[in-house]
CSV table of C-alpha atoms in Angstrom, one decimal:
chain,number,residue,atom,x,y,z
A,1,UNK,CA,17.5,-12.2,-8.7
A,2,UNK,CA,17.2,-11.6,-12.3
A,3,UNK,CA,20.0,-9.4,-13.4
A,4,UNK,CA,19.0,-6.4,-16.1
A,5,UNK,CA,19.9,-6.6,-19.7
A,6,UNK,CA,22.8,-4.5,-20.4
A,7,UNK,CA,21.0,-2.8,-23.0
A,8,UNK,CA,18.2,-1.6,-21.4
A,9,UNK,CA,17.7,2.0,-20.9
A,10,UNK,CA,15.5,4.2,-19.2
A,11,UNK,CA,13.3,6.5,-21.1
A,12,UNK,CA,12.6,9.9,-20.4
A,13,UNK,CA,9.5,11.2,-21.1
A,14,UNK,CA,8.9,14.0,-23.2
A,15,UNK,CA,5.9,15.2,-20.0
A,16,UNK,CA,7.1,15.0,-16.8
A,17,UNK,CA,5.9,13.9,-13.7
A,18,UNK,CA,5.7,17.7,-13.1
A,19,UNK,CA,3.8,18.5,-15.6
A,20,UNK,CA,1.4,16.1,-15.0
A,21,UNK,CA,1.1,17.0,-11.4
A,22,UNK,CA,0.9,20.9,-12.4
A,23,UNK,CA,-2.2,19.8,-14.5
A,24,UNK,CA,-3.9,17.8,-12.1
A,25,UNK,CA,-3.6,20.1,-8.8
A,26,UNK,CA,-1.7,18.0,-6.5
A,27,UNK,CA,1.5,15.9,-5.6
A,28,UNK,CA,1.5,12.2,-6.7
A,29,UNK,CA,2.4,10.2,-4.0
A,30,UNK,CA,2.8,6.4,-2.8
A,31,UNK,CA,-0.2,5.7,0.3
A,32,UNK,CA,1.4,2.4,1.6
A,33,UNK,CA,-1.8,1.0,3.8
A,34,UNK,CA,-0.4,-2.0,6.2
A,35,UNK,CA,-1.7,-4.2,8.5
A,36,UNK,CA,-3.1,-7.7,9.3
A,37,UNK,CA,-5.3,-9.4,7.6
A,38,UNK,CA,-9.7,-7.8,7.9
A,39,UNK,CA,-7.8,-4.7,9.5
A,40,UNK,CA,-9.3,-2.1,7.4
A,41,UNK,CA,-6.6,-1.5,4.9
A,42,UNK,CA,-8.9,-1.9,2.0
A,43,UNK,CA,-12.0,0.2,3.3
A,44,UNK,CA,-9.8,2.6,4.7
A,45,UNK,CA,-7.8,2.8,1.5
A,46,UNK,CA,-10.9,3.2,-0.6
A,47,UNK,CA,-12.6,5.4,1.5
A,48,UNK,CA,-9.9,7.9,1.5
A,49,UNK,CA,-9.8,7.6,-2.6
A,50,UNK,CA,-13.7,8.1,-2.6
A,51,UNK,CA,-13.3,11.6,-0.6
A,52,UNK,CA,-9.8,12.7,-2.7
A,53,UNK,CA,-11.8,12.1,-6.1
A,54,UNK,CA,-14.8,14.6,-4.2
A,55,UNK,CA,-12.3,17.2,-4.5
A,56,UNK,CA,-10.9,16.8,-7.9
A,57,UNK,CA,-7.4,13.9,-7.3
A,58,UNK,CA,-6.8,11.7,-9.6
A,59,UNK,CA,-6.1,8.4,-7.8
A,60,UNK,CA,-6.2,4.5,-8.0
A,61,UNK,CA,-5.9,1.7,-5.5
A,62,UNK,CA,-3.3,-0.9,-6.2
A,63,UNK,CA,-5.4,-4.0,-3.6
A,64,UNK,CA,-3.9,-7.0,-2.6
A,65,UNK,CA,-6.5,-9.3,-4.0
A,66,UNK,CA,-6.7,-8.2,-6.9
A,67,UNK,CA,-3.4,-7.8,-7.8
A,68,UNK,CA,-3.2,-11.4,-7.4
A,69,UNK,CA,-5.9,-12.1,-10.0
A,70,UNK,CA,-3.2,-11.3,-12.8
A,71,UNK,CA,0.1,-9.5,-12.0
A,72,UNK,CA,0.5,-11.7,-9.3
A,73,UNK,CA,-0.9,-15.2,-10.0
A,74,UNK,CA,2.0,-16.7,-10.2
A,75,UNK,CA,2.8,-16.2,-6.3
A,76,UNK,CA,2.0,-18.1,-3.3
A,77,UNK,CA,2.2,-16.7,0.7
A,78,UNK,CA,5.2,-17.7,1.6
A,79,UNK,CA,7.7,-15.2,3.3
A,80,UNK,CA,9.7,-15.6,-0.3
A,81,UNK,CA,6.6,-14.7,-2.4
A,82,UNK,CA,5.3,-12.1,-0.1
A,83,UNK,CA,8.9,-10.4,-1.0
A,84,UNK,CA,8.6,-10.4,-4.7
A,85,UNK,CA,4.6,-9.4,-4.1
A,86,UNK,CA,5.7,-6.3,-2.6
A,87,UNK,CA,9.0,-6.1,-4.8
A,88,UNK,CA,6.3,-6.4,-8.4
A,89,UNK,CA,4.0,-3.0,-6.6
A,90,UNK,CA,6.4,-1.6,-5.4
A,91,UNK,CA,7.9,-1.1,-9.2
A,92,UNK,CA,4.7,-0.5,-10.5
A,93,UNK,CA,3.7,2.3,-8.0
A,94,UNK,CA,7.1,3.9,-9.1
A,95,UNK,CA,5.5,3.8,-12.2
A,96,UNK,CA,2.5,5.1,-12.0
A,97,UNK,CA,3.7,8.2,-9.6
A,98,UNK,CA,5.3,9.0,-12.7
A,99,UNK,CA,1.6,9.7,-14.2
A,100,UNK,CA,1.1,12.1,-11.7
A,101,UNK,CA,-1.6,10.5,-9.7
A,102,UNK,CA,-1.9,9.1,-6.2
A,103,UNK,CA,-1.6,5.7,-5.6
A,104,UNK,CA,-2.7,4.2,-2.4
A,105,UNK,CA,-2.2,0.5,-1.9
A,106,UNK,CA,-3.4,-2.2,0.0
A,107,UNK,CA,-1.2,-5.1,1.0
A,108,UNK,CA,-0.9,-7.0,4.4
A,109,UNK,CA,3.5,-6.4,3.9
A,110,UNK,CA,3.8,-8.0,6.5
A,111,UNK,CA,7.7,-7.8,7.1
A,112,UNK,CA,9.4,-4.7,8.3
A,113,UNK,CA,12.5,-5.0,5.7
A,114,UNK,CA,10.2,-5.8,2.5
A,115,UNK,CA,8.5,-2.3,3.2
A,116,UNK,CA,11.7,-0.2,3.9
A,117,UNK,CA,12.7,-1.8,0.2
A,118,UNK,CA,9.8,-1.1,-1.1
A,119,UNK,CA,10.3,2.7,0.5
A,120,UNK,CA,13.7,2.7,-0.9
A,121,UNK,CA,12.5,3.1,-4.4
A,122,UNK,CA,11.0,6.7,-4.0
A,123,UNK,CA,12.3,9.9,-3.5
A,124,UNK,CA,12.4,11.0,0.5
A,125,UNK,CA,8.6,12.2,1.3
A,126,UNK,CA,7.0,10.3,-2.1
A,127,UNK,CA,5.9,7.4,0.1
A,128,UNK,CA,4.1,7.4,2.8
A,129,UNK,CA,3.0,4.6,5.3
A,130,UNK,CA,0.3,4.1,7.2
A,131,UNK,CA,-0.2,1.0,9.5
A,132,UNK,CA,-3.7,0.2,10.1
A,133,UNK,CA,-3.8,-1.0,13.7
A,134,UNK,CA,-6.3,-3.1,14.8
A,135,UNK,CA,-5.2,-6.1,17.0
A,136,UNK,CA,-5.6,-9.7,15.8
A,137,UNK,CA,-8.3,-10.3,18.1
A,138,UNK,CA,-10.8,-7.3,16.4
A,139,UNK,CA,-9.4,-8.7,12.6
A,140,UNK,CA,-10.4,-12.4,14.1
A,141,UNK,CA,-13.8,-11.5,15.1
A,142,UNK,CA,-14.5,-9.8,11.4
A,143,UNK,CA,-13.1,-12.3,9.8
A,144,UNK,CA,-15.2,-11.5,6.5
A,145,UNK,CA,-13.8,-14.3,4.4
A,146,UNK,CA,-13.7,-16.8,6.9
A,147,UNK,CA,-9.9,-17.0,6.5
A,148,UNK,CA,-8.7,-16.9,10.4
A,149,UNK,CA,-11.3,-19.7,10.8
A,150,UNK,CA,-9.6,-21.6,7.7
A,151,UNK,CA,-6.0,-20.9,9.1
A,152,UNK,CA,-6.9,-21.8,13.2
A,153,UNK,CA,-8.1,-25.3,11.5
A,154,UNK,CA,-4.7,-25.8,9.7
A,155,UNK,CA,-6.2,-25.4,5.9
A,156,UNK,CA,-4.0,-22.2,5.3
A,157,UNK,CA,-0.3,-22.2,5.8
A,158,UNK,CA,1.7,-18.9,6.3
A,159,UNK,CA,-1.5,-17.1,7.5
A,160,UNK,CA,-0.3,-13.6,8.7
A,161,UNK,CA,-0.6,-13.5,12.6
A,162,UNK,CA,-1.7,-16.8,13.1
A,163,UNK,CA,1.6,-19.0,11.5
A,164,UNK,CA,3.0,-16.5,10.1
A,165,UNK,CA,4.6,-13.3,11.7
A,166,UNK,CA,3.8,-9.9,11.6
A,167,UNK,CA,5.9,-7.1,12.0
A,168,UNK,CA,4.2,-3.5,13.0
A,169,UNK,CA,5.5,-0.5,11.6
A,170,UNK,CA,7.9,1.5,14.0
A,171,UNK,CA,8.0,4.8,12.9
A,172,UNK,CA,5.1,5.1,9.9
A,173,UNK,CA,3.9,8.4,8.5
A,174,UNK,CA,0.0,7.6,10.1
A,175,UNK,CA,-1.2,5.8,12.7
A,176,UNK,CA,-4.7,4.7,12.5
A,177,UNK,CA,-7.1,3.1,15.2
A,178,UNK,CA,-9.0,0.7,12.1
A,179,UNK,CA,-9.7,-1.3,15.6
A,180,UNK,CA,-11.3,1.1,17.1
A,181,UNK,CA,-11.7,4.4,15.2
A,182,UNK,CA,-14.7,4.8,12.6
A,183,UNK,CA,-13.6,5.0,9.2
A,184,UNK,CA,-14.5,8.4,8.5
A,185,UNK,CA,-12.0,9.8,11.3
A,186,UNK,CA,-9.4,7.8,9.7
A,187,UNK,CA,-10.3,9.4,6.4
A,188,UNK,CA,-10.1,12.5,8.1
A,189,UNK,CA,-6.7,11.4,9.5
A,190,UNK,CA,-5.1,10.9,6.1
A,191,UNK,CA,-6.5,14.0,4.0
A,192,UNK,CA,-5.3,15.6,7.2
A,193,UNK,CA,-1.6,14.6,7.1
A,194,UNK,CA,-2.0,14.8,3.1
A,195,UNK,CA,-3.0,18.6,3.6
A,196,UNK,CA,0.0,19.1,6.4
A,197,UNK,CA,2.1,18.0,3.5
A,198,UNK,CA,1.1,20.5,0.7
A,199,UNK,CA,0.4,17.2,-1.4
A,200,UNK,CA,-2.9,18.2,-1.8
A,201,UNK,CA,-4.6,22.3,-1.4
A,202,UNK,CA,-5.3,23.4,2.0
């Protein structure tokens, strides 16, 4: 762990996160989309920006692939990497809620405790989780980039759910059925619970 320079200090600025949110007509928030790999988190997290910038949010989705084309590059898959993965968005998310917008994100987080750190960086009710459940046998049989047939013939190491583990939410914010459910009902699911929560108007 790198430590902090002792003379580095935080900068308040001059517009709040407030202000911002006052202007733009809704809470900024953290939309932490989990699950295994071809579970939906991406469509689902898309989708669900598609029908909040209908009605006026301003939004942006932080996903896992493409964070790796330049913030993360450096980083493998291991358990290690995964941590500082999630440790990198995690910080960033913090600081775009400070913009006022919604950020939803879509990252396999595989481990239980890398999440609850991640969660531990926002104020109580800023981030909210939402495990994509669709079981490994529905994500094998999509399989859209062929990686569960990569990782069954040993060319990927530390492949979620096949060598490597992954650990279900217990308690998240949303449940949804990506297995199962169409992706419009889960849309429907989060503005839902996003409505319940006055983050965005009734």
């Amino acid at each position: 762990m790198i430590e902090k320079s002792p003379n580095v200090v935080w900068h308040r600025a001059t517009v709040s996160r407030k202000d911002r949110e006052e202007r733009n007509g809704h809470k900024a928030l953290v939309l932490w989309f989990t699950g295994l790999s071809a579970s939906g988190k991406s469509t689902l997290a898309h989708a669900v920006e598609d029908r909040l910038h209908k009605m006026g949010c301003h939004t942006f989705v932080l996903d896992g692939d493409n964070v790796r084309h330049g913030l993360c590059s450096d980083l493998g898959f291991s358990l290690e990497d995964r941590e500082e993965n999630l440790r990198r968005i995690g910080e960033v998310s913090k600081l775009m809620l400070e913009t006022g917008v919604m950020v939803l994100t879509a990252f396999i987080s595989p481990m239980r405790r890398d999440r609850e750190r991640v969660r531990s960086l926002f104020p109580h009710g800023d981030f909210l989780e939402i495990y994509c459940d669709a079981s490994i046998e529905v994500c094998e049989s999509r399989d859209p980039k062929g990686l569960y047939k990569r990782a069954r013939a040993g060319e990927i190491p530390d492949f979620t759910g096949i060598s490597s583990p992954y650990e279900a939410p217990v308690n998240p914010e949303l449940r949804c059925d990506t297995g199962n459910d169409s992706v419009d009902n889960n849309v429907d699911k989060v503005i839902g619970m996003l409505r319940q929560r006055g983050a965005i108007p009734a």
